[in-house]
PDB file of C-alpha atoms and ligand atoms in Angstrom:
ATOM      1  CA  UNK O  72      70.135  -9.504  10.728  1.00 88.00           C
ATOM      2  CA  UNK O  73      68.531  -8.298  13.962  1.00 90.00           C
ATOM      3  CA  UNK O  74      66.396 -10.357  16.407  1.00 96.00           C
ATOM      4  CA  UNK O  75      63.113  -8.540  16.847  1.00 97.00           C
ATOM      5  CA  UNK O  76      60.188  -9.008  19.046  1.00 96.00           C
ATOM      6  CA  UNK O  77      57.011  -7.134  20.298  1.00 95.00           C
ATOM      7  CA  UNK O  78      56.298  -5.865  23.850  1.00 94.00           C
ATOM      8  CA  UNK O  79      55.614  -9.349  24.910  1.00 93.00           C
ATOM      9  CA  UNK O  80      59.205 -10.395  23.859  1.00 94.00           C
ATOM     10  CA  UNK O  81      57.735 -13.504  22.125  1.00 94.00           C
ATOM     11  CA  UNK O  82      58.204 -14.553  19.474  1.00 95.00           C
ATOM     12  CA  UNK O  83      61.798 -13.403  18.713  1.00 95.00           C
ATOM     13  CA  UNK O  84      62.370 -13.408  15.007  1.00 96.00           C
ATOM     14  CA  UNK O  85      65.583 -12.787  12.997  1.00 96.00           C
ATOM     15  CA  UNK O  86      65.092 -10.258  10.299  1.00 95.00           C
ATOM     16  CA  UNK O  87      66.656  -7.650   8.211  1.00 97.00           C
ATOM     17  CA  UNK O  88      65.700  -4.276   9.756  1.00 98.00           C
ATOM     18  CA  UNK O  89      66.276  -1.022   8.015  1.00 98.00           C
ATOM     19  CA  UNK O  90      65.790   2.297   9.575  1.00 98.00           C
ATOM     20  CA  UNK O  91      65.340   5.099   7.023  1.00 98.00           C
ATOM     21  CA  UNK O  92      65.745   8.800   8.021  1.00 98.00           C
ATOM     22  CA  UNK O  93      64.378  10.517   4.935  1.00 98.00           C
ATOM     23  CA  UNK O  94      61.546   9.908   2.650  1.00 97.00           C
ATOM     24  CA  UNK O  95      63.871   9.380  -0.437  1.00 98.00           C
ATOM     25  CA  UNK O  96      65.687   6.553   1.524  1.00 98.00           C
ATOM     26  CA  UNK O  97      62.297   5.018   2.568  1.00 98.00           C
ATOM     27  CA  UNK O  98      60.986   5.034  -1.102  1.00 97.00           C
ATOM     28  CA  UNK O  99      64.229   3.474  -2.278  1.00 97.00           C
ATOM     29  CA  UNK O 100      63.995   0.729   0.152  1.00 97.00           C
ATOM     30  CA  UNK O 101      60.087   0.126  -0.539  1.00 97.00           C
ATOM     31  CA  UNK O 102      60.503   0.223  -4.308  1.00 95.00           C
ATOM     32  CA  UNK O 103      63.152  -2.603  -4.272  1.00 95.00           C
ATOM     33  CA  UNK O 104      61.512  -4.822  -1.850  1.00 95.00           C
ATOM     34  CA  UNK O 105      58.841  -7.427  -2.404  1.00 91.00           C
ATOM     35  CA  UNK O 106      57.935  -8.342   1.097  1.00 95.00           C
ATOM     36  CA  UNK O 107      58.149  -6.155   4.331  1.00 97.00           C
ATOM     37  CA  UNK O 108      56.160  -4.726   7.155  1.00 98.00           C
ATOM     38  CA  UNK O 109      56.481  -1.173   8.745  1.00 98.00           C
ATOM     39  CA  UNK O 110      57.359  -1.136  12.358  1.00 98.00           C
ATOM     40  CA  UNK O 111      56.931   1.831  14.861  1.00 98.00           C
ATOM     41  CA  UNK O 112      58.273   1.597  18.421  1.00 98.00           C
ATOM     42  CA  UNK O 113      57.490  -2.167  18.590  1.00 98.00           C
ATOM     43  CA  UNK O 114      55.200  -1.799  21.711  1.00 98.00           C
ATOM     44  CA  UNK O 115      52.433  -3.825  20.259  1.00 96.00           C
ATOM     45  CA  UNK O 116      52.092  -7.285  21.902  1.00 90.00           C
ATOM     46  CA  UNK O 117      52.571  -9.867  19.241  1.00 93.00           C
ATOM     47  CA  UNK O 118      54.512 -10.177  15.990  1.00 96.00           C
ATOM     48  CA  UNK O 119      52.503  -7.785  13.884  1.00 97.00           C
ATOM     49  CA  UNK O 120      55.405  -5.371  13.514  1.00 98.00           C
ATOM     50  CA  UNK O 121      57.992  -8.088  12.206  1.00 98.00           C
ATOM     51  CA  UNK O 122      58.528  -9.487   8.753  1.00 97.00           C
ATOM     52  CA  UNK O 123      61.019 -12.292   8.236  1.00 94.00           C
ATOM     53  CA  UNK O 124      62.154 -10.899   5.045  1.00 96.00           C
ATOM     54  CA  UNK O 125      62.275  -7.095   5.839  1.00 97.00           C
ATOM     55  CA  UNK O 126      61.110  -4.938   8.718  1.00 98.00           C
ATOM     56  CA  UNK O 127      61.241  -1.228   7.959  1.00 98.00           C
ATOM     57  CA  UNK O 128      61.375   0.754  11.199  1.00 98.00           C
ATOM     58  CA  UNK O 129      60.083   4.356  11.078  1.00 98.00           C
ATOM     59  CA  UNK O 130      61.439   5.728  14.347  1.00 98.00           C
ATOM     60  CA  UNK O 131      63.980   8.039  12.609  1.00 98.00           C
ATOM     61  CA  UNK O 132      61.259   9.526  10.377  1.00 98.00           C
ATOM     62  CA  UNK O 133      60.216  11.604  13.425  1.00 98.00           C
ATOM     63  CA  UNK O 134      59.793  15.222  12.418  1.00 98.00           C
ATOM     64  CA  UNK O 135      56.921  17.728  13.047  1.00 98.00           C
ATOM     65  CA  UNK O 136      56.131  19.196   9.799  1.00 98.00           C
ATOM     66  CA  UNK O 137      53.359  21.764  10.420  1.00 98.00           C
ATOM     67  CA  UNK O 138      51.462  23.260  13.498  1.00 98.00           C
ATOM     68  CA  UNK O 139      48.516  25.526  13.718  1.00 98.00           C
ATOM     69  CA  UNK O 140      48.322  27.075  17.240  1.00 98.00           C
ATOM     70  CA  UNK O 141      44.836  28.279  16.404  1.00 98.00           C
ATOM     71  CA  UNK O 142      43.136  25.194  15.224  1.00 98.00           C
ATOM     72  CA  UNK O 143      45.377  22.458  16.997  1.00 98.00           C
ATOM     73  CA  UNK O 144      46.111  20.600  13.602  1.00 98.00           C
ATOM     74  CA  UNK O 145      49.355  18.859  13.609  1.00 98.00           C
ATOM     75  CA  UNK O 146      51.155  17.591  10.581  1.00 99.00           C
ATOM     76  CA  UNK O 147      54.003  15.070  11.308  1.00 98.00           C
ATOM     77  CA  UNK O 148      56.047  12.090  10.071  1.00 98.00           C
ATOM     78  CA  UNK O 149      54.851   8.815  11.194  1.00 98.00           C
ATOM     79  CA  UNK O 150      57.672   8.041  13.457  1.00 98.00           C
ATOM     80  CA  UNK O 151      56.989  10.896  15.919  1.00 98.00           C
ATOM     81  CA  UNK O 152      56.268   9.519  19.280  1.00 98.00           C
ATOM     82  CA  UNK O 153      53.117  10.378  21.147  1.00 98.00           C
ATOM     83  CA  UNK O 154      55.464  11.227  24.032  1.00 98.00           C
ATOM     84  CA  UNK O 155      57.029  13.951  21.770  1.00 98.00           C
ATOM     85  CA  UNK O 156      53.666  15.234  20.948  1.00 98.00           C
ATOM     86  CA  UNK O 157      52.908  15.777  24.644  1.00 98.00           C
ATOM     87  CA  UNK O 158      56.261  17.156  25.555  1.00 98.00           C
ATOM     88  CA  UNK O 159      55.924  19.748  22.832  1.00 98.00           C
ATOM     89  CA  UNK O 160      52.269  20.804  22.636  1.00 98.00           C
ATOM     90  CA  UNK O 161      50.999  20.333  26.333  1.00 98.00           C
ATOM     91  CA  UNK O 162      52.969  23.479  27.295  1.00 97.00           C
ATOM     92  CA  UNK O 163      51.046  25.219  24.446  1.00 98.00           C
ATOM     93  CA  UNK O 164      47.646  24.123  25.618  1.00 98.00           C
ATOM     94  CA  UNK O 165      47.079  21.166  23.331  1.00 98.00           C
ATOM     95  CA  UNK O 166      46.970  17.441  23.979  1.00 98.00           C
ATOM     96  CA  UNK O 167      46.359  14.232  21.878  1.00 98.00           C
ATOM     97  CA  UNK O 168      42.598  13.302  21.843  1.00 98.00           C
ATOM     98  CA  UNK O 169      43.570   9.687  22.413  1.00 98.00           C
ATOM     99  CA  UNK O 170      46.456   8.358  24.337  1.00 98.00           C
ATOM    100  CA  UNK O 171      47.010   4.534  24.841  1.00 97.00           C
ATOM    101  CA  UNK O 172      48.520   3.129  28.193  1.00 96.00           C
ATOM    102  CA  UNK O 173      52.057   3.940  26.915  1.00 97.00           C
ATOM    103  CA  UNK O 174      53.085   7.191  25.389  1.00 98.00           C
ATOM    104  CA  UNK O 175      56.008   5.504  23.656  1.00 98.00           C
ATOM    105  CA  UNK O 176      54.200   4.737  20.507  1.00 98.00           C
ATOM    106  CA  UNK O 177      54.770   6.208  17.099  1.00 98.00           C
ATOM    107  CA  UNK O 178      51.998   7.922  15.268  1.00 98.00           C
ATOM    108  CA  UNK O 179      51.997   5.484  12.485  1.00 98.00           C
ATOM    109  CA  UNK O 180      51.860   2.504  14.900  1.00 98.00           C
ATOM    110  CA  UNK O 181      49.038   4.306  16.875  1.00 98.00           C
ATOM    111  CA  UNK O 182      46.989   4.816  13.619  1.00 98.00           C
ATOM    112  CA  UNK O 183      47.669   1.391  12.294  1.00 98.00           C
ATOM    113  CA  UNK O 184      46.423  -0.150  15.606  1.00 98.00           C
ATOM    114  CA  UNK O 185      43.647   2.490  15.852  1.00 98.00           C
ATOM    115  CA  UNK O 186      44.485   2.728  19.626  1.00 98.00           C
ATOM    116  CA  UNK O 187      41.949   3.492  22.332  1.00 98.00           C
ATOM    117  CA  UNK O 188      42.479   5.415  25.598  1.00 98.00           C
ATOM    118  CA  UNK O 189      40.575   5.626  28.825  1.00 97.00           C
ATOM    119  CA  UNK O 190      38.121   8.213  27.066  1.00 97.00           C
ATOM    120  CA  UNK O 191      36.999   5.449  24.574  1.00 97.00           C
ATOM    121  CA  UNK O 192      33.406   5.819  25.932  1.00 95.00           C
ATOM    122  CA  UNK O 193      33.407   9.528  25.174  1.00 95.00           C
ATOM    123  CA  UNK O 194      35.619  10.107  22.061  1.00 97.00           C
ATOM    124  CA  UNK O 195      36.196   6.694  20.397  1.00 98.00           C
ATOM    125  CA  UNK O 196      39.538   5.652  19.054  1.00 98.00           C
ATOM    126  CA  UNK O 197      42.467   7.643  17.511  1.00 98.00           C
ATOM    127  CA  UNK O 198      41.142   7.175  14.102  1.00 98.00           C
ATOM    128  CA  UNK O 199      38.358   9.733  14.780  1.00 98.00           C
ATOM    129  CA  UNK O 200      41.045  12.407  14.940  1.00 98.00           C
ATOM    130  CA  UNK O 201      43.027  11.720  11.910  1.00 98.00           C
ATOM    131  CA  UNK O 202      42.411  14.266   9.165  1.00 98.00           C
ATOM    132  CA  UNK O 203      44.568  12.598   6.458  1.00 99.00           C
ATOM    133  CA  UNK O 204      47.390  10.055   5.892  1.00 98.00           C
ATOM    134  CA  UNK O 205      50.054   9.940   3.303  1.00 98.00           C
ATOM    135  CA  UNK O 206      50.699   6.320   2.538  1.00 98.00           C
ATOM    136  CA  UNK O 207      53.227   4.300   0.252  1.00 97.00           C
ATOM    137  CA  UNK O 208      50.611   1.850  -1.046  1.00 93.00           C
ATOM    138  CA  UNK O 209      50.784  -1.651  -2.948  1.00 87.00           C
ATOM    139  CA  UNK O 210      51.114   0.111  -6.361  1.00 91.00           C
ATOM    140  CA  UNK O 211      54.410   1.661  -5.259  1.00 92.00           C
ATOM    141  CA  UNK O 212      52.782   5.189  -5.184  1.00 95.00           C
ATOM    142  CA  UNK O 213      52.611   7.748  -2.298  1.00 97.00           C
ATOM    143  CA  UNK O 214      48.873   8.633  -2.085  1.00 98.00           C
ATOM    144  CA  UNK O 215      46.831  10.855   0.168  1.00 98.00           C
ATOM    145  CA  UNK O 216      43.764   9.587   1.803  1.00 98.00           C
ATOM    146  CA  UNK O 217      41.203  11.048   4.089  1.00 98.00           C
ATOM    147  CA  UNK O 218      37.427  10.775   4.804  1.00 98.00           C
ATOM    148  CA  UNK O 219      36.843  12.647   1.509  1.00 98.00           C
ATOM    149  CA  UNK O 220      39.782  11.345  -0.788  1.00 98.00           C
ATOM    150  CA  UNK O 221      40.659   7.800  -1.289  1.00 98.00           C
ATOM    151  CA  UNK O 222      38.243   7.004   1.709  1.00 98.00           C
ATOM    152  CA  UNK O 223      38.331   3.263   1.337  1.00 97.00           C
ATOM    153  CA  UNK O 224      42.113   3.299   1.693  1.00 97.00           C
ATOM    154  CA  UNK O 225      41.775   5.744   4.712  1.00 98.00           C
ATOM    155  CA  UNK O 226      39.184   3.443   6.439  1.00 98.00           C
ATOM    156  CA  UNK O 227      41.278   0.231   5.821  1.00 98.00           C
ATOM    157  CA  UNK O 228      44.477   1.979   7.054  1.00 98.00           C
ATOM    158  CA  UNK O 229      43.123   3.145  10.377  1.00 98.00           C
ATOM    159  CA  UNK O 230      43.340  -0.176  12.229  1.00 98.00           C
ATOM    160  CA  UNK O 231      44.921  -1.922   9.334  1.00 98.00           C
ATOM    161  CA  UNK O 232      48.111  -3.140  11.191  1.00 98.00           C
ATOM    162  CA  UNK O 233      50.416  -1.795   8.321  1.00 98.00           C
ATOM    163  CA  UNK O 234      48.858  -4.155   5.699  1.00 97.00           C
ATOM    164  CA  UNK O 235      47.627  -1.433   3.494  1.00 97.00           C
ATOM    165  CA  UNK O 236      51.097   0.205   3.113  1.00 97.00           C
ATOM    166  CA  UNK O 237      53.604   2.364   5.023  1.00 98.00           C
ATOM    167  CA  UNK O 238      52.159   5.630   6.623  1.00 98.00           C
ATOM    168  CA  UNK O 239      54.779   8.211   5.767  1.00 98.00           C
ATOM    169  CA  UNK O 240      53.049  11.248   7.409  1.00 98.00           C
ATOM    170  CA  UNK O 241      49.640  12.416   8.668  1.00 98.00           C
ATOM    171  CA  UNK O 242      47.591  15.294   9.910  1.00 98.00           C
ATOM    172  CA  UNK O 243      45.868  14.843  13.346  1.00 98.00           C
ATOM    173  CA  UNK O 244      43.734  17.161  15.505  1.00 98.00           C
ATOM    174  CA  UNK O 245      44.858  17.768  19.016  1.00 98.00           C
ATOM    175  CA  UNK O 246      42.421  18.732  21.842  1.00 98.00           C
ATOM    176  CA  UNK O 247      42.554  22.158  23.666  1.00 98.00           C
ATOM    177  CA  UNK O 248      43.201  21.779  27.332  1.00 98.00           C
ATOM    178  CA  UNK O 249      43.543  24.208  30.182  1.00 96.00           C
ATOM    179  CA  UNK O 250      46.226  22.327  32.029  1.00 95.00           C
ATOM    180  CA  UNK O 251      47.995  18.782  32.227  1.00 94.00           C
ATOM    181  CA  UNK O 252      46.296  18.082  35.516  1.00 96.00           C
ATOM    182  CA  UNK O 253      43.030  16.104  36.008  1.00 94.00           C
ATOM    183  CA  UNK O 254      40.418  15.886  38.729  1.00 95.00           C
ATOM    184  CA  UNK O 255      40.403  12.320  39.893  1.00 95.00           C
ATOM    185  CA  UNK O 256      37.771  10.383  41.960  1.00 95.00           C
ATOM    186  CA  UNK O 257      38.622   6.827  43.131  1.00 95.00           C
ATOM    187  CA  UNK O 258      35.603   4.564  43.832  1.00 94.00           C
ATOM    188  CA  UNK O 259      36.140   1.152  45.545  1.00 94.00           C
ATOM    189  CA  UNK O 260      33.869  -1.699  44.419  1.00 93.00           C
ATOM    190  CA  UNK O 261      33.250  -4.997  45.873  1.00 92.00           C
ATOM    191  CA  UNK O 262      32.635  -7.006  42.802  1.00 91.00           C
ATOM    192  CA  UNK O 263      32.260  -6.890  39.040  1.00 91.00           C
ATOM    193  CA  UNK O 264      28.618  -5.809  38.911  1.00 95.00           C
ATOM    194  CA  UNK O 265      29.192  -2.840  41.132  1.00 95.00           C
ATOM    195  CA  UNK O 266      32.238  -1.860  38.970  1.00 94.00           C
ATOM    196  CA  UNK O 267      29.976  -2.011  35.852  1.00 95.00           C
ATOM    197  CA  UNK O 268      27.411   0.076  37.580  1.00 97.00           C
ATOM    198  CA  UNK O 269      30.151   2.510  38.660  1.00 96.00           C
ATOM    199  CA  UNK O 270      31.277   3.001  35.025  1.00 95.00           C
ATOM    200  CA  UNK O 271      27.619   3.717  34.168  1.00 95.00           C
ATOM    201  CA  UNK O 272      27.149   6.149  36.969  1.00 96.00           C
ATOM    202  CA  UNK O 273      30.260   8.031  35.813  1.00 95.00           C
ATOM    203  CA  UNK O 274      29.618   7.980  32.077  1.00 95.00           C
ATOM    204  CA  UNK O 275      30.093  11.645  31.981  1.00 96.00           C
ATOM    205  CA  UNK O 276      33.701  11.457  33.129  1.00 96.00           C
ATOM    206  CA  UNK O 277      36.239  12.391  30.457  1.00 96.00           C
ATOM    207  CA  UNK O 278      38.416   9.201  31.386  1.00 97.00           C
ATOM    208  CA  UNK O 279      37.415   6.198  33.343  1.00 96.00           C
ATOM    209  CA  UNK O 280      39.397   2.927  34.107  1.00 96.00           C
ATOM    210  CA  UNK O 281      39.083   0.096  36.520  1.00 94.00           C
ATOM    211  CA  UNK O 282      41.741  -2.202  37.868  1.00 90.00           C
ATOM    212  CA  UNK O 283      40.582  -5.528  39.117  1.00 85.00           C
ATOM    213  CA  UNK O 284      42.592  -6.687  42.137  1.00 83.00           C
ATOM    214  CA  UNK O 285      42.204 -10.534  42.243  1.00 79.00           C
ATOM    215  CA  UNK O 286      44.288 -11.215  45.286  1.00 73.00           C
TER     216      UNK O 286
HETATM  217  C1  FAD P 323      52.204  -0.780  28.486  1.00 79.97           C
HETATM  218  C2  FAD P 323      51.409  -0.833  27.184  1.00 79.97           C
HETATM  219  C3  FAD P 323      50.037  -0.233  27.284  1.00 79.97           C
HETATM  220  C4  FAD P 323      49.297  -0.228  26.180  1.00 79.97           C
HETATM  221  N1  FAD P 323      48.006   0.458  26.232  1.00 79.97           N
HETATM  222  C5  FAD P 323      47.285   0.475  25.264  1.00 79.97           C
HETATM  223  C6  FAD P 323      45.989   1.026  25.248  1.00 79.97           C
HETATM  224  O1  FAD P 323      45.622   1.566  26.340  1.00 79.97           O
HETATM  225  N2  FAD P 323      45.166   1.078  24.118  1.00 79.97           N
HETATM  226  C7  FAD P 323      45.674   0.503  22.941  1.00 79.97           C
HETATM  227  O2  FAD P 323      44.857   0.649  21.841  1.00 79.97           O
HETATM  228  N3  FAD P 323      46.959  -0.068  22.788  1.00 79.97           N
HETATM  229  C8  FAD P 323      47.746  -0.061  23.925  1.00 79.97           C
HETATM  230  N4  FAD P 323      48.939  -0.776  23.897  1.00 79.97           N
HETATM  231  C9  FAD P 323      49.309  -1.237  22.616  1.00 79.97           C
HETATM  232  C10 FAD P 323      50.291  -0.275  21.745  1.00 79.97           C
HETATM  233  O3  FAD P 323      50.447   0.768  22.406  1.00 79.97           O
HETATM  234  C11 FAD P 323      49.764  -0.113  20.384  1.00 79.97           C
HETATM  235  O4  FAD P 323      49.711  -1.436  19.777  1.00 79.97           O
HETATM  236  C12 FAD P 323      50.589   0.870  19.595  1.00 79.97           C
HETATM  237  O5  FAD P 323      49.800   1.384  18.627  1.00 79.97           O
HETATM  238  C13 FAD P 323      51.925   0.462  19.075  1.00 79.97           C
HETATM  239  O6  FAD P 323      52.648   1.378  18.438  1.00 79.97           O
HETATM  240  P1  FAD P 323      54.127   1.273  17.885  1.00 79.97           P
HETATM  241  O7  FAD P 323      54.572   2.461  17.386  1.00 79.97           O
HETATM  242  O8  FAD P 323      54.875   0.567  19.033  1.00 79.97           O
HETATM  243  O9  FAD P 323      53.858   0.282  16.629  1.00 79.97           O
HETATM  244  P2  FAD P 323      54.471  -1.226  16.473  1.00 79.97           P
HETATM  245  O10 FAD P 323      54.185  -2.240  17.605  1.00 79.97           O
HETATM  246  O11 FAD P 323      55.888  -1.103  16.032  1.00 79.97           O
HETATM  247  O12 FAD P 323      53.537  -1.701  15.238  1.00 79.97           O
HETATM  248  C14 FAD P 323      52.136  -1.947  15.571  1.00 79.97           C
HETATM  249  C15 FAD P 323      51.545  -2.247  14.198  1.00 79.97           C
HETATM  250  O13 FAD P 323      51.493  -0.967  13.432  1.00 79.97           O
HETATM  251  C16 FAD P 323      51.946  -1.180  12.120  1.00 79.97           C
HETATM  252  N5  FAD P 323      52.762   0.001  11.836  1.00 79.97           N
HETATM  253  C17 FAD P 323      53.733   0.726  12.610  1.00 79.97           C
HETATM  254  N6  FAD P 323      54.194   1.772  11.920  1.00 79.97           N
HETATM  255  C18 FAD P 323      53.537   1.881  10.604  1.00 79.97           C
HETATM  256  C19 FAD P 323      53.575   2.893   9.724  1.00 79.97           C
HETATM  257  N7  FAD P 323      54.293   3.926   9.738  1.00 79.97           N
HETATM  258  N8  FAD P 323      52.766   2.608   8.668  1.00 79.97           N
HETATM  259  C20 FAD P 323      51.844   1.619   8.625  1.00 79.97           C
HETATM  260  N9  FAD P 323      51.769   0.617   9.799  1.00 79.97           N
HETATM  261  C21 FAD P 323      52.474   0.793  10.750  1.00 79.97           C
HETATM  262  C22 FAD P 323      52.954  -2.296  12.275  1.00 79.97           C
HETATM  263  O14 FAD P 323      53.085  -2.908  11.025  1.00 79.97           O
HETATM  264  C23 FAD P 323      52.133  -3.201  13.135  1.00 79.97           C
HETATM  265  O15 FAD P 323      51.218  -3.969  12.592  1.00 79.97           O
HETATM  266  C24 FAD P 323      49.698  -0.803  25.023  1.00 79.97           C
HETATM  267  C25 FAD P 323      51.065  -1.343  24.842  1.00 79.97           C
HETATM  268  C26 FAD P 323      51.893  -1.285  25.998  1.00 79.97           C
HETATM  269  C27 FAD P 323      53.282  -1.944  25.822  1.00 79.97           C
END
């Protein structure tokens, strides 16, 4: 038994944790278990990635499977970290369309949480860049879903918090970039109204974020 928690370190829950490395191992586990939840890198805040009976951690299923340098389509296992994608593909001129505030999240966890980044006002959340997902569903089958195939399962899985099944692999679209650098402008505001006005005035910026210093 392992004691697991999310990023907030509360609650801490004792659970059996299995960490498969191969799809065959994963399927063997899932086909013989009645109650479980998939877990990525455990960076969500609450207890969503812990099941008291069995937690199946996907971080060892972390292989890149296919890459198209022309189109920017990446096929990868769900345990791949966004950090790995940046390290590998930014030097090739490609970057994830959506990155949350930490890059140490798995693709599966990021899809299940439909993460947003600082470009949410321009590009929306990660789900907009997921071409297809292969998932172990509640009928004990591995099925592919996309906007054109099993589209209801696809819609429920993006932001589904692991409740529609275990994402095994997926295809995502990366964004072509000229460099890893950004042009940054800092604006100091005196109050919330000014900050909201500032967001409006800079709505064409690719990324925008505000920190409120209450001291
Ligand atoms: C410092 C920090 C900054 C953050 N900033 C942002 C931000 O800007 N935007 C944002 O949206 N979030 C943000 N988050 C939240 C966090 O990044 C997301 O919740 C992330 O998606 C969690 O990924 P994970 O791999 O750690 O998944 P976990 O925390 O392990 O799991 C999260 C959920 O995904 C499910 N899941 C995991 N793997 C799979 C799988 N293979 N198949 C199906 N379901 C699965 C789990 O069951 C669980 O419900 C931040 C977190 C931290 C700690």
